[in-house]
Amino acid sequence: MRARDRDQWKLSCDGVEGIGLLDAYERRHHHLDGRDDELFPAHFIKVTISIALRGYKKYRRIKNVQRTRHGIALPVLRHRVVECVAEAVAVFLHQAETTSDHGGTFVFGPTSIQLRDLYLLELHRHGKTLVPVLGYVPPSPRLELGPPPDTGGFTLDWEIAFGFAQLQ
């Protein structure tokens, strides 16, 4: 693979690493650093979103990322890709079904891992595939005021792959 076929983007909001997926899902990404940076040229039309997590049924969908203005295709911007990742994870969390090999490591739902607990830290591109690096910070059970406790956020051991379709 040639060097120009690989990229890595670190995501941050106002200089702080990562963007909350709930904020991205609700399109509150105006503080995203470099939000209007062009990540892909205008000929990238669709992304194939695939989420594979041990113990859950695989999630796979095709998403249109291209926008047009007056019939002219626009480049794909950073905030648009972040929105696509957030939407994919939200749908996955909503319809996640366990399989027989589910060990209970990750549980999703109202009393477990939710979109508000996940953060998009980086995007890695390998050819026409994007692999986001997600972080999980468990909610604090304490209701006291003061600085938040050190939760020791960690990266989940799963990935989301995006395959891009191009015009021929």
Short mmCIF file of C-alpha atoms in Angstrom, two decimals:
data_model
loop_
_atom_site.label_atom_id
_atom_site.label_comp_id
_atom_site.label_asym_id
_atom_site.label_seq_id
_atom_site.Cartn_x
_atom_site.Cartn_y
_atom_site.Cartn_z
CA MET A 1 0.00 0.00 0.00
CA ARG A 2 1.38 3.38 -0.97
CA ALA A 3 1.82 6.11 1.63
CA ARG A 4 -0.79 8.27 -0.11
CA ASP A 5 -3.34 5.49 0.47
CA ARG A 6 -2.94 5.78 4.24
CA ASP A 7 -3.95 8.63 6.49
CA GLN A 8 -4.56 9.14 10.17
CA TRP A 9 -6.61 11.94 11.67
CA LYS A 10 -6.70 12.75 15.37
CA LEU A 11 -9.96 14.35 16.41
CA SER A 12 -10.34 17.00 19.07
CA CYS A 13 -12.72 19.70 20.24
CA ASP A 14 -11.19 23.00 21.32
CA GLY A 15 -7.84 21.23 21.71
CA VAL A 16 -9.19 18.41 23.92
CA GLU A 17 -8.72 14.92 22.47
CA GLY A 18 -11.83 13.22 21.03
CA ILE A 19 -15.41 14.14 20.28
CA GLY A 20 -18.39 12.70 22.12
CA LEU A 21 -20.47 10.52 19.82
CA LEU A 22 -23.70 11.87 21.34
CA ASP A 23 -22.62 15.42 20.45
CA ALA A 24 -21.70 14.32 16.92
CA TYR A 25 -24.98 12.42 16.55
CA GLU A 26 -26.96 15.49 17.61
CA ARG A 27 -24.81 17.62 15.27
CA ARG A 28 -23.28 19.63 18.12
CA HIS A 29 -19.85 19.53 16.51
CA HIS A 30 -19.24 23.26 16.04
CA HIS A 31 -16.25 22.98 18.44
CA LEU A 32 -14.66 20.18 16.37
CA ASP A 33 -11.15 21.29 15.44
CA GLY A 34 -10.76 21.46 11.66
CA ARG A 35 -14.45 20.63 11.19
CA ASP A 36 -14.46 21.94 7.61
CA ASP A 37 -11.23 20.24 6.54
CA GLU A 38 -11.60 18.20 3.36
CA LEU A 39 -10.99 14.53 4.16
CA PHE A 40 -11.98 13.05 0.82
CA PRO A 41 -12.45 14.37 -2.72
CA ALA A 42 -15.92 14.94 -4.17
CA HIS A 43 -16.00 11.59 -6.02
CA PHE A 44 -16.38 9.59 -2.78
CA ILE A 45 -20.12 8.92 -2.76
CA LYS A 46 -21.00 6.18 -0.28
CA VAL A 47 -19.47 4.48 2.71
CA THR A 48 -20.09 0.91 3.74
CA ILE A 49 -20.34 0.76 7.50
CA SER A 50 -19.55 -2.52 9.19
CA ILE A 51 -19.41 -2.98 12.96
CA ALA A 52 -18.02 -6.26 14.26
CA LEU A 53 -17.97 -6.82 18.00
CA ARG A 54 -17.31 -10.20 19.58
CA GLY A 55 -20.57 -11.54 21.01
CA TYR A 56 -22.88 -9.42 18.85
CA LYS A 57 -24.43 -9.83 15.41
CA LYS A 58 -22.47 -7.99 12.74
CA TYR A 59 -23.89 -4.63 11.66
CA ARG A 60 -23.47 -3.55 8.02
CA ARG A 61 -25.06 -0.60 6.16
CA ILE A 62 -24.31 1.67 3.18
CA LYS A 63 -24.40 5.42 3.85
CA ASN A 64 -24.34 8.28 1.36
CA VAL A 65 -21.73 10.87 2.41
CA GLN A 66 -21.67 13.00 -0.71
CA ARG A 67 -23.32 16.40 -0.68
CA THR A 68 -24.07 18.53 -3.73
CA ARG A 69 -24.71 22.22 -4.26
CA HIS A 70 -26.39 23.31 -7.50
CA GLY A 71 -25.64 19.87 -8.97
CA ILE A 72 -21.91 20.02 -8.21
CA ALA A 73 -20.44 17.38 -5.89
CA LEU A 74 -18.76 18.81 -2.80
CA PRO A 75 -15.73 17.33 -1.02
CA VAL A 76 -16.44 15.19 2.05
CA LEU A 77 -15.67 17.26 5.16
CA ARG A 78 -14.42 16.10 8.56
CA HIS A 79 -17.67 16.87 10.39
CA ARG A 80 -19.67 14.85 7.83
CA VAL A 81 -17.52 11.76 8.41
CA VAL A 82 -17.82 12.21 12.19
CA GLU A 83 -21.63 12.39 11.81
CA CYS A 84 -21.62 9.16 9.78
CA VAL A 85 -19.62 7.32 12.46
CA ALA A 86 -21.96 8.59 15.20
CA GLU A 87 -25.08 7.59 13.25
CA ALA A 88 -23.69 4.12 12.58
CA VAL A 89 -22.79 3.51 16.22
CA ALA A 90 -26.20 4.83 17.39
CA VAL A 91 -28.09 2.42 15.11
CA PHE A 92 -25.83 -0.45 16.16
CA LEU A 93 -26.39 0.28 19.87
CA HIS A 94 -30.15 0.49 19.33
CA GLN A 95 -30.48 -2.84 17.54
CA ALA A 96 -27.50 -4.77 18.96
CA GLU A 97 -28.33 -8.45 19.34
CA THR A 98 -26.11 -10.85 21.23
CA THR A 99 -24.91 -14.15 19.83
CA SER A 100 -24.16 -17.43 21.59
CA ASP A 101 -20.52 -16.45 22.17
CA HIS A 102 -21.41 -13.25 24.09
CA GLY A 103 -19.32 -13.18 27.24
CA GLY A 104 -20.94 -10.14 28.84
CA THR A 105 -17.84 -7.97 28.43
CA PHE A 106 -19.73 -5.18 26.69
CA VAL A 107 -23.44 -4.69 27.31
CA PHE A 108 -25.43 -1.96 25.59
CA GLY A 109 -28.65 -0.30 26.70
CA PRO A 110 -30.17 2.22 29.12
CA THR A 111 -28.32 0.81 32.15
CA SER A 112 -25.08 -0.02 30.34
CA ILE A 113 -22.92 1.46 27.56
CA GLN A 114 -24.69 4.25 25.70
CA LEU A 115 -23.75 6.69 22.95
CA ARG A 116 -22.95 9.37 25.54
CA ASP A 117 -20.19 7.13 26.99
CA LEU A 118 -18.32 6.72 23.67
CA TYR A 119 -15.82 9.09 22.07
CA LEU A 120 -14.31 9.18 18.59
CA LEU A 121 -10.57 9.70 19.10
CA GLU A 122 -9.01 9.02 15.70
CA LEU A 123 -9.76 7.90 12.16
CA HIS A 124 -7.33 5.67 10.26
CA ARG A 125 -7.66 5.28 6.49
CA HIS A 126 -6.22 2.25 4.73
CA GLY A 127 -6.98 2.48 1.01
CA LYS A 128 -10.74 2.94 0.87
CA THR A 129 -11.40 1.71 4.40
CA LEU A 130 -11.77 3.91 7.48
CA VAL A 131 -11.17 2.47 10.93
CA PRO A 132 -12.28 4.74 13.77
CA VAL A 133 -10.62 4.47 17.16
CA LEU A 134 -13.29 4.78 19.83
CA GLY A 135 -12.84 5.44 23.51
CA TYR A 136 -15.16 4.50 26.35
CA VAL A 137 -15.42 6.43 29.59
CA PRO A 138 -17.77 4.84 32.11
CA PRO A 139 -20.17 7.27 33.77
CA SER A 140 -19.30 8.23 37.32
CA PRO A 141 -21.67 6.67 39.89
CA ARG A 142 -21.04 9.54 42.31
CA LEU A 143 -23.35 12.55 42.35
CA GLU A 144 -21.00 14.90 44.20
CA LEU A 145 -19.74 18.19 42.87
CA GLY A 146 -16.09 18.71 42.05
CA PRO A 147 -13.62 17.50 39.47
CA PRO A 148 -14.56 14.25 37.73
CA PRO A 149 -12.73 11.15 38.96
CA ASP A 150 -9.94 9.61 36.86
CA THR A 151 -11.87 6.92 34.98
CA GLY A 152 -8.91 5.50 33.12
CA GLY A 153 -10.68 5.62 29.73
CA PHE A 154 -9.71 2.80 27.42
CA THR A 155 -10.14 1.91 23.79
CA LEU A 156 -12.73 -0.71 22.94
CA ASP A 157 -11.49 -3.87 21.22
CA TRP A 158 -13.73 -3.49 18.20
CA GLU A 159 -13.61 -1.61 14.98
CA ILE A 160 -15.90 -0.09 12.42
CA ALA A 161 -14.84 -0.44 8.82
CA PHE A 162 -15.93 1.97 6.12
CA GLY A 163 -15.57 0.99 2.46
CA PHE A 164 -15.89 3.76 -0.09
CA ALA A 165 -17.69 3.55 -3.45
CA GLN A 166 -16.36 5.78 -6.22
CA LEU A 167 -17.76 6.88 -9.56
CA GLN A 168 -16.18 5.01 -12.47
#
